[in-house]
Amino acid sequence: MTRDRSVDERISAWLLEEAPDQVPDRVLQATFERTRPSRQRRAFLGWRFPMYRITPTAIAVGAAAILVIAVGVTQLPRPNQSVGGGPGPWPSASSTPAPTTRPTPSLAPISLTGQIAFERTVDGNTDIYLMNLDRTGLVRLTDDPAQDTRPGWSPDGQRLVFTRGGSGEETDVYVMNADGTGVTALTDTPEVEQGPVFSPDGSEIAFTRYVDPTFFDLYVTGADGSDERRVYHREGPWLSWPAW
Amino acid sequence: MQRDVVEAARGGDHEAFEALAMAAGDRLFAIASLILRDRQRAEDAVQEALVHAWRELPRLRDPDRFDAWLHRLLVNSCADEGRHQRRWSTEVRMIRSEPSTEDGATSLADRDQLERGFRRLKPEQRVVVVLHFYVGLPVPEIADTLGIPLGTVKSRLHYAMATLRAALDADARETVATNGQTA
């Protein structure tokens, strides 16, 4: 026991020495920037884009995406339903509610139609929005008091999958048409579903499910919610955001 | 006192939330840094946990459980950040930039061996070790915080301790062997 206590003390001392003393101010500032419900924030795409993650690979993927977008915009135009009326320019910075968005979790977040889907928080409520890459045609696709997050495109650009509920609490997987109609719940559980993503042929959707932070299951379901099946189970908190 | 602030934040008072976040920020960052062993990812994990906390506060049923709830959100955020670390064991970085010194509470040899031992732990074992030995949570409280069975926490702690003890013992054996060769 004496030896065990000694080991305990050595571990505690080591952890105390290793732990940083202070959280950098920028972390809290960035947090408050994202959570303040009524202050004006930067009206760019709203992506939180950590500079340290910019890699040559990311740059190459970005360049390829821009090329795809250019082709998509010229070849596959599509009319939009605009927020508060017909299509119009991106609102000015002074009148734009602060967007708090994160990148779409899909590796190809931009649809074949040259539009981008993203989550946006206004007055504490997060919904799914759509807009053209020239910042026109802003469309609010969902309008629900729950948090609608993490939109992901179907391969044909006709549908979106997303999560509704919240983060860290009960969330379910939903799909809808790219114009915001046909919102359908694919799951209805008290558990947390995360990271839904369409299969390459668009017929299925993979997502993770957990009840607590340490037991994760990987599920696949048909794109219509049928034939849900668990394909992987692990004990451990590090299973999330599947990809095909 | 904190209960009042939590209730205010739960009702949408952002200044109350900022006060809570500032009070918890250092602790959360320390925990995330120890679990992830990566300062930048720890910063992201803390930010995500706090943003989630703001969004989910209205759903927090018991304001007295705010700290435990926040720890759980942080563990979730660390899990999300962990997915970026494909190879846990080889991406470990030392957080402290200043050189280790022998006048600290931990010897240079202990630091090296504990770092190696910690590197071998599974993520879920790291969480339990940090919550127990750094935060100082008793085992039942860890189970309650993470929402997992008490036996699971005990098991993870047991295997984590065995790994860390083996790392320290290996160092002791090396020291004995070295001394034997020089004698």
Coordinates of C-alpha atoms in Angstrom, one line a residue:
Chain A
M1 CA 0.0 0.0 0.0
T2 CA 2.8 2.3 0.8
R3 CA 4.2 1.8 -2.7
D4 CA 0.8 2.4 -4.2
R5 CA 0.3 5.6 -2.3
S6 CA 3.7 6.7 -3.6
V7 CA 2.8 5.9 -7.1
D8 CA -0.5 7.9 -6.6
E9 CA 1.5 10.8 -5.4
R10 CA 4.0 10.7 -8.2
I11 CA 1.2 10.6 -10.8
S12 CA -0.7 13.5 -9.1
A13 CA 2.5 15.6 -8.9
W14 CA 3.3 14.9 -12.5
L15 CA -0.1 15.9 -13.7
L16 CA 0.0 19.1 -11.7
E17 CA 3.3 20.0 -13.3
E18 CA 2.1 19.1 -16.8
A19 CA -1.1 21.0 -16.6
P20 CA -1.0 24.5 -18.1
D21 CA -1.9 27.3 -15.7
Q22 CA -4.1 29.4 -17.8
V23 CA -6.4 29.1 -20.7
P24 CA -5.3 31.5 -23.4
D25 CA -7.5 34.6 -23.6
R26 CA -8.2 34.0 -27.2
V27 CA -10.1 30.8 -26.4
L28 CA -12.6 32.6 -24.2
Q29 CA -12.8 35.5 -26.6
A30 CA -13.6 33.2 -29.5
T31 CA -16.1 31.4 -27.3
F32 CA -18.0 34.5 -26.4
E33 CA -17.8 35.7 -30.0
R34 CA -19.7 32.5 -30.9
T35 CA -22.2 32.6 -28.1
R36 CA -23.2 36.3 -27.7
P37 CA -26.7 36.2 -29.0
S38 CA -27.2 39.9 -30.0
R39 CA -23.9 41.3 -31.0
Q40 CA -22.8 41.8 -34.5
R41 CA -20.2 39.4 -35.6
R42 CA -18.3 39.1 -38.8
A43 CA -20.6 38.3 -41.7
F44 CA -18.3 36.2 -43.8
L45 CA -19.3 32.5 -44.3
G46 CA -18.9 32.2 -40.6
W47 CA -16.6 29.3 -40.8
R48 CA -14.4 28.7 -37.8
F49 CA -11.2 28.0 -39.6
P50 CA -8.2 27.3 -37.4
M51 CA -5.2 28.6 -39.3
Y52 CA -2.9 25.9 -37.9
R53 CA -5.0 23.3 -39.8
I54 CA -4.3 24.8 -43.2
T55 CA -2.1 22.2 -44.9
P56 CA -1.0 21.7 -48.4
T57 CA -3.6 19.0 -48.6
A58 CA -6.3 21.3 -47.5
I59 CA -5.2 23.9 -50.0
A60 CA -5.3 21.3 -52.8
V61 CA -8.8 20.2 -51.7
G62 CA -10.0 23.8 -51.5
A63 CA -8.7 24.5 -55.0
A64 CA -10.4 21.4 -56.4
A65 CA -13.6 22.4 -54.6
I66 CA -13.5 25.9 -56.2
L67 CA -13.1 24.3 -59.6
V68 CA -16.1 22.1 -59.0
I69 CA -18.1 25.1 -57.9
A70 CA -17.2 27.1 -60.9
V71 CA -18.5 24.2 -63.2
G72 CA -21.5 23.8 -61.0
V73 CA -22.5 27.4 -61.1
T74 CA -22.2 27.7 -64.8
Q75 CA -23.9 24.4 -65.7
L76 CA -26.5 23.7 -63.0
P77 CA -28.2 26.9 -61.9
R78 CA -31.2 26.6 -59.7
P79 CA -33.7 29.1 -58.5
N80 CA -33.8 29.7 -54.8
Q81 CA -36.4 30.6 -52.2
S82 CA -34.9 33.6 -50.4
V83 CA -35.3 34.7 -46.8
G84 CA -37.9 37.3 -46.6
G85 CA -38.6 37.4 -50.3
G86 CA -37.0 36.7 -53.6
P87 CA -33.4 36.2 -54.3
G88 CA -31.3 39.1 -53.3
P89 CA -27.8 40.1 -52.4
W90 CA -26.1 39.0 -49.3
P91 CA -27.3 41.3 -46.5
S92 CA -24.9 44.1 -45.5
A93 CA -22.7 43.6 -42.5
S94 CA -24.7 46.1 -40.5
S95 CA -28.0 44.2 -40.9
T96 CA -26.7 40.7 -40.9
P97 CA -27.5 38.7 -37.8
A98 CA -24.4 37.2 -36.5
P99 CA -23.7 33.8 -38.1
T100 CA -22.1 31.2 -35.9
T101 CA -21.4 28.4 -38.2
R102 CA -19.1 25.5 -38.6
P103 CA -17.9 23.8 -41.7
T104 CA -20.3 21.2 -43.1
P105 CA -18.8 17.9 -41.9
S106 CA -18.9 16.4 -45.4
L107 CA -15.7 16.3 -47.3
A108 CA -17.6 17.8 -50.2
P109 CA -19.7 20.5 -48.5
I110 CA -20.6 22.3 -51.6
S111 CA -23.4 21.0 -53.7
L112 CA -23.4 20.3 -57.4
T113 CA -25.5 23.4 -57.8
G114 CA -22.8 25.7 -56.5
Q115 CA -24.5 26.3 -53.2
I116 CA -23.2 25.8 -49.7
A117 CA -25.3 24.5 -46.7
F118 CA -24.3 25.7 -43.3
E119 CA -25.6 26.0 -39.8
R120 CA -26.2 29.5 -38.4
T121 CA -27.0 30.6 -35.0
V122 CA -29.3 33.6 -34.5
D123 CA -30.4 34.6 -31.1
G124 CA -29.2 31.4 -29.6
N125 CA -31.1 29.1 -32.1
T126 CA -29.2 27.2 -34.8
D127 CA -30.8 26.4 -38.1
I128 CA -29.7 25.2 -41.5
Y129 CA -29.2 27.8 -44.2
L130 CA -28.2 27.7 -47.8
M131 CA -26.6 30.3 -50.1
N132 CA -24.8 30.7 -53.3
L133 CA -21.1 31.0 -53.3
D134 CA -21.4 34.6 -54.5
R135 CA -23.2 35.3 -51.3
T136 CA -26.6 35.7 -52.9
G137 CA -29.7 33.7 -52.4
L138 CA -29.5 33.2 -48.7
V139 CA -32.2 30.7 -47.8
R140 CA -33.2 29.5 -44.4
L141 CA -34.0 25.8 -44.7
T142 CA -35.1 25.0 -41.2
D143 CA -37.0 26.9 -38.6
D144 CA -37.2 24.9 -35.5
P145 CA -36.6 25.7 -31.8
A146 CA -34.2 22.8 -31.5
Q147 CA -30.6 23.1 -32.7
D148 CA -30.3 22.0 -36.3
T149 CA -26.6 21.3 -37.1
R150 CA -24.1 19.6 -39.2
P151 CA -25.7 19.6 -42.7
G152 CA -24.4 17.2 -45.2
W153 CA -25.2 16.9 -48.9
S154 CA -26.5 13.8 -50.7
P155 CA -24.2 12.9 -53.6
D156 CA -26.7 14.2 -56.2
G157 CA -27.1 17.6 -54.3
Q158 CA -30.9 17.0 -54.0
R159 CA -31.1 16.3 -50.2
L160 CA -29.5 17.2 -47.0
V161 CA -28.9 15.2 -43.9
F162 CA -28.5 17.0 -40.5
T163 CA -28.9 16.5 -36.8
R164 CA -31.7 18.1 -34.7
G165 CA -31.7 18.5 -31.0
G166 CA -28.5 19.8 -29.5
S167 CA -24.9 18.9 -28.8
G168 CA -24.1 16.5 -26.0
E169 CA -27.7 15.8 -25.4
E170 CA -30.5 14.0 -27.3
T171 CA -30.1 14.5 -31.0
D172 CA -31.7 12.7 -34.0
V173 CA -30.8 12.4 -37.6
Y174 CA -33.1 14.2 -40.1
V175 CA -33.1 14.5 -43.9
M176 CA -34.8 17.1 -46.1
N177 CA -34.9 18.2 -49.6
A178 CA -32.4 20.8 -50.6
D179 CA -35.2 23.4 -50.7
G180 CA -36.1 22.8 -47.1
T181 CA -39.2 20.7 -47.7
G182 CA -39.9 17.2 -46.7
V183 CA -38.1 17.3 -43.3
T184 CA -38.1 13.7 -42.1
A185 CA -36.7 12.2 -38.9
L186 CA -34.7 9.1 -39.6
T187 CA -34.1 8.3 -35.9
D188 CA -36.2 9.0 -32.8
T189 CA -34.3 7.9 -29.8
P190 CA -33.3 9.5 -26.4
E191 CA -29.7 8.9 -27.4
V192 CA -27.2 11.2 -29.2
E193 CA -26.8 10.7 -32.9
Q194 CA -23.9 12.5 -34.6
G195 CA -22.1 13.0 -37.8
P196 CA -24.6 11.7 -40.4
V197 CA -23.2 11.3 -43.8
F198 CA -24.6 9.9 -47.1
S199 CA -23.0 6.9 -48.7
P200 CA -21.4 7.6 -52.1
D201 CA -24.5 6.2 -53.9
G202 CA -26.9 8.2 -51.7
S203 CA -28.8 5.1 -50.7
E204 CA -27.6 4.9 -47.1
I205 CA -26.6 7.2 -44.2
A206 CA -23.9 6.4 -41.6
F207 CA -23.9 8.0 -38.2
T208 CA -22.7 7.4 -34.6
R209 CA -24.9 6.9 -31.6
Y210 CA -24.0 7.1 -27.9
V211 CA -25.7 7.4 -24.6
D212 CA -22.7 8.5 -22.6
P213 CA -19.3 9.7 -23.7
T214 CA -17.8 6.3 -23.5
F215 CA -19.9 3.9 -25.5
F216 CA -20.2 4.5 -29.1
D217 CA -22.0 2.6 -31.9
L218 CA -21.7 3.1 -35.6
Y219 CA -24.9 2.7 -37.4
V220 CA -26.0 2.6 -41.1
T221 CA -29.6 3.3 -42.1
G222 CA -31.3 3.5 -45.4
A223 CA -31.7 7.1 -46.7
D224 CA -35.5 6.7 -45.9
G225 CA -34.8 5.5 -42.4
S226 CA -35.4 1.9 -43.1
D227 CA -33.1 -1.0 -42.3
E228 CA -31.2 0.7 -39.5
R229 CA -28.4 -1.6 -38.3
R230 CA -25.5 -1.4 -36.0
V231 CA -22.2 -2.1 -37.8
Y232 CA -19.7 -1.4 -35.1
H233 CA -19.5 -1.1 -31.4
R234 CA -16.7 0.0 -29.2
E235 CA -16.2 1.1 -25.6
G236 CA -14.3 4.3 -25.7
P237 CA -15.0 7.9 -26.4
W238 CA -13.1 8.3 -29.6
L239 CA -15.5 7.2 -32.3
S240 CA -17.3 9.9 -34.2
W241 CA -17.9 11.4 -37.6
P242 CA -17.9 8.4 -39.9
A243 CA -16.9 8.7 -43.6
W244 CA -17.5 6.3 -46.5
Chain B
M1 CA -23.6 31.3 -5.1
Q2 CA -22.7 29.5 -8.3
R3 CA -26.2 28.1 -8.4
D4 CA -27.6 31.6 -8.8
V5 CA -25.2 32.3 -11.6
V6 CA -26.0 29.0 -13.4
E7 CA -29.7 29.7 -13.2
A8 CA -29.2 33.2 -14.6
A9 CA -27.1 31.8 -17.4
R10 CA -29.7 29.1 -18.0
G11 CA -32.2 31.8 -18.4
G12 CA -30.2 33.4 -21.2
D13 CA -28.1 35.8 -19.2
H14 CA -24.9 35.9 -21.3
E15 CA -22.9 37.8 -18.7
A16 CA -23.6 35.1 -16.2
F17 CA -22.5 32.5 -18.7
E18 CA -19.3 34.5 -19.3
A19 CA -18.6 34.6 -15.6
L20 CA -19.1 30.8 -15.4
A21 CA -16.9 30.2 -18.4
M22 CA -14.1 32.4 -17.1
A23 CA -14.2 30.7 -13.7
A24 CA -14.0 27.3 -15.3
G25 CA -11.7 28.1 -18.3
D26 CA -8.4 27.4 -16.7
R27 CA -9.6 24.1 -15.2
L28 CA -11.1 22.9 -18.4
F29 CA -8.1 23.8 -20.4
A30 CA -5.8 22.0 -18.0
I31 CA -8.0 18.9 -18.2
A32 CA -8.3 18.9 -22.0
S33 CA -4.5 19.5 -22.3
L34 CA -3.7 16.5 -20.1
I35 CA -6.2 14.2 -21.9
L36 CA -5.3 15.3 -25.5
R37 CA -1.6 16.1 -24.9
D38 CA -1.9 18.8 -27.5
R39 CA -2.4 22.4 -26.6
Q40 CA -4.0 23.5 -29.8
R41 CA -6.6 20.7 -29.8
A42 CA -7.2 21.4 -26.1
E43 CA -8.0 25.0 -27.0
D44 CA -10.5 23.8 -29.6
A45 CA -12.0 21.3 -27.2
V46 CA -12.5 23.9 -24.5
Q47 CA -14.1 26.3 -26.9
E48 CA -16.5 23.6 -28.3
A49 CA -17.4 22.5 -24.8
L50 CA -18.3 26.0 -23.7
V51 CA -20.3 26.8 -26.8
H52 CA -22.2 23.5 -26.3
A53 CA -22.7 24.5 -22.7
W54 CA -24.3 27.8 -23.7
R55 CA -26.6 26.1 -26.2
E56 CA -27.5 23.3 -23.9
L57 CA -27.8 25.2 -20.6
P58 CA -31.6 25.5 -20.8
R59 CA -31.7 21.7 -20.7
L60 CA -29.6 21.4 -17.6
R61 CA -32.1 20.1 -15.0
D62 CA -30.0 20.5 -11.8
P63 CA -27.9 23.7 -11.6
D64 CA -25.9 22.1 -8.8
R65 CA -24.6 19.6 -11.3
F66 CA -23.2 22.3 -13.5
D67 CA -19.5 21.4 -12.9
A68 CA -20.0 17.7 -13.5
W69 CA -22.1 18.4 -16.6
L70 CA -19.5 20.7 -17.9
H71 CA -16.8 18.1 -17.4
R72 CA -18.9 15.7 -19.4
L73 CA -19.3 18.1 -22.2
L74 CA -15.5 18.6 -22.2
V75 CA -14.9 14.9 -22.4
N76 CA -17.3 14.8 -25.4
S77 CA -15.4 17.7 -27.0
C78 CA -12.1 15.9 -26.4
A79 CA -13.6 12.9 -28.1
D80 CA -14.5 15.0 -31.1
E81 CA -11.0 16.5 -31.1
G82 CA -9.5 13.0 -30.7
R83 CA -10.9 12.0 -34.0
H84 CA -8.3 14.2 -35.6
Q85 CA -5.6 12.3 -33.9
R86 CA -5.3 9.2 -35.9
R87 CA -2.4 7.8 -34.0
W88 CA -2.7 8.7 -30.4
S89 CA 0.5 7.1 -29.2
T90 CA 2.8 8.8 -31.7
E91 CA 1.3 12.3 -31.7
V92 CA 1.9 13.0 -28.1
R93 CA 3.6 16.3 -27.5
M94 CA 5.0 17.6 -24.4
I95 CA 3.0 20.6 -23.2
R96 CA 5.6 22.2 -21.0
S97 CA 8.1 24.2 -22.9
E98 CA 10.4 25.0 -20.1
P99 CA 13.1 22.4 -19.3
S100 CA 12.4 19.9 -16.6
T101 CA 14.4 20.4 -13.4
E102 CA 15.2 18.0 -10.7
D103 CA 14.0 20.5 -8.0
G104 CA 10.4 20.0 -9.0
A105 CA 8.1 17.5 -7.3
T106 CA 8.7 15.0 -10.1
S107 CA 12.1 13.7 -11.0
L108 CA 13.3 13.8 -14.5
A109 CA 13.2 10.0 -14.6
D110 CA 9.6 9.9 -13.3
R111 CA 8.5 12.5 -15.9
D112 CA 10.0 10.5 -18.7
Q113 CA 8.5 7.2 -17.6
L114 CA 5.1 8.7 -16.7
E115 CA 5.0 10.3 -20.1
R116 CA 5.7 7.0 -21.8
G117 CA 3.2 5.2 -19.6
F118 CA 0.5 7.8 -20.1
R119 CA 1.2 7.6 -23.9
R120 CA 0.2 4.0 -23.8
L121 CA -3.1 4.5 -22.1
K122 CA -6.3 4.3 -24.0
P123 CA -8.2 7.6 -24.3
E124 CA -10.9 6.5 -21.9
Q125 CA -8.2 5.5 -19.4
R126 CA -6.6 8.9 -19.7
V127 CA -9.9 10.6 -18.9
V128 CA -10.3 8.6 -15.7
V129 CA -6.7 9.2 -14.6
V130 CA -7.0 12.9 -15.2
L131 CA -10.3 13.2 -13.4
H132 CA -9.1 11.2 -10.5
F133 CA -5.6 12.4 -10.0
Y134 CA -5.7 15.9 -11.3
V135 CA -9.3 17.1 -10.7
G136 CA -9.4 15.0 -7.5
L137 CA -12.8 13.3 -8.2
P138 CA -13.5 10.2 -6.2
V139 CA -14.3 7.1 -8.3
P140 CA -18.1 7.2 -7.7
E141 CA -18.1 10.8 -8.8
I142 CA -16.3 10.0 -11.9
A143 CA -18.8 7.4 -12.7
D144 CA -21.6 9.9 -12.1
T145 CA -19.9 12.6 -14.2
L146 CA -19.3 10.3 -17.2
G147 CA -22.6 8.4 -16.7
I148 CA -20.9 5.0 -16.7
P149 CA -21.0 2.1 -14.2
L150 CA -18.8 2.4 -11.2
G151 CA -17.2 -0.9 -12.1
T152 CA -16.2 0.4 -15.4
V153 CA -14.4 3.4 -13.8
K154 CA -12.6 1.1 -11.4
S155 CA -11.6 -1.2 -14.2
R156 CA -10.2 1.6 -16.3
L157 CA -8.4 3.1 -13.3
H158 CA -7.0 -0.3 -12.4
Y159 CA -5.5 -1.0 -15.8
A160 CA -4.3 2.6 -16.2
M161 CA -2.5 2.4 -12.8
A162 CA -1.0 -1.0 -13.8
T163 CA 0.4 0.6 -16.9
L164 CA 1.8 3.7 -15.1
R165 CA 3.2 1.5 -12.3
A166 CA 4.9 -0.7 -14.8
A167 CA 6.4 2.3 -16.4
L168 CA 7.8 3.6 -13.1
D169 CA 9.0 0.1 -12.1
A170 CA 10.8 -0.2 -15.4
D171 CA 12.6 3.0 -14.7
A172 CA 13.5 1.7 -11.2
R173 CA 14.9 -1.6 -12.8
E174 CA 16.9 0.4 -15.3
T175 CA 18.3 2.5 -12.5
V176 CA 19.3 -0.6 -10.5
A177 CA 20.8 -2.2 -13.6
T178 CA 22.8 1.0 -14.3
N179 CA 24.0 1.3 -10.8
G180 CA 25.0 -2.4 -10.8
Q181 CA 27.1 -1.9 -14.0
T182 CA 28.9 1.1 -12.6
A183 CA 29.5 -0.5 -9.2

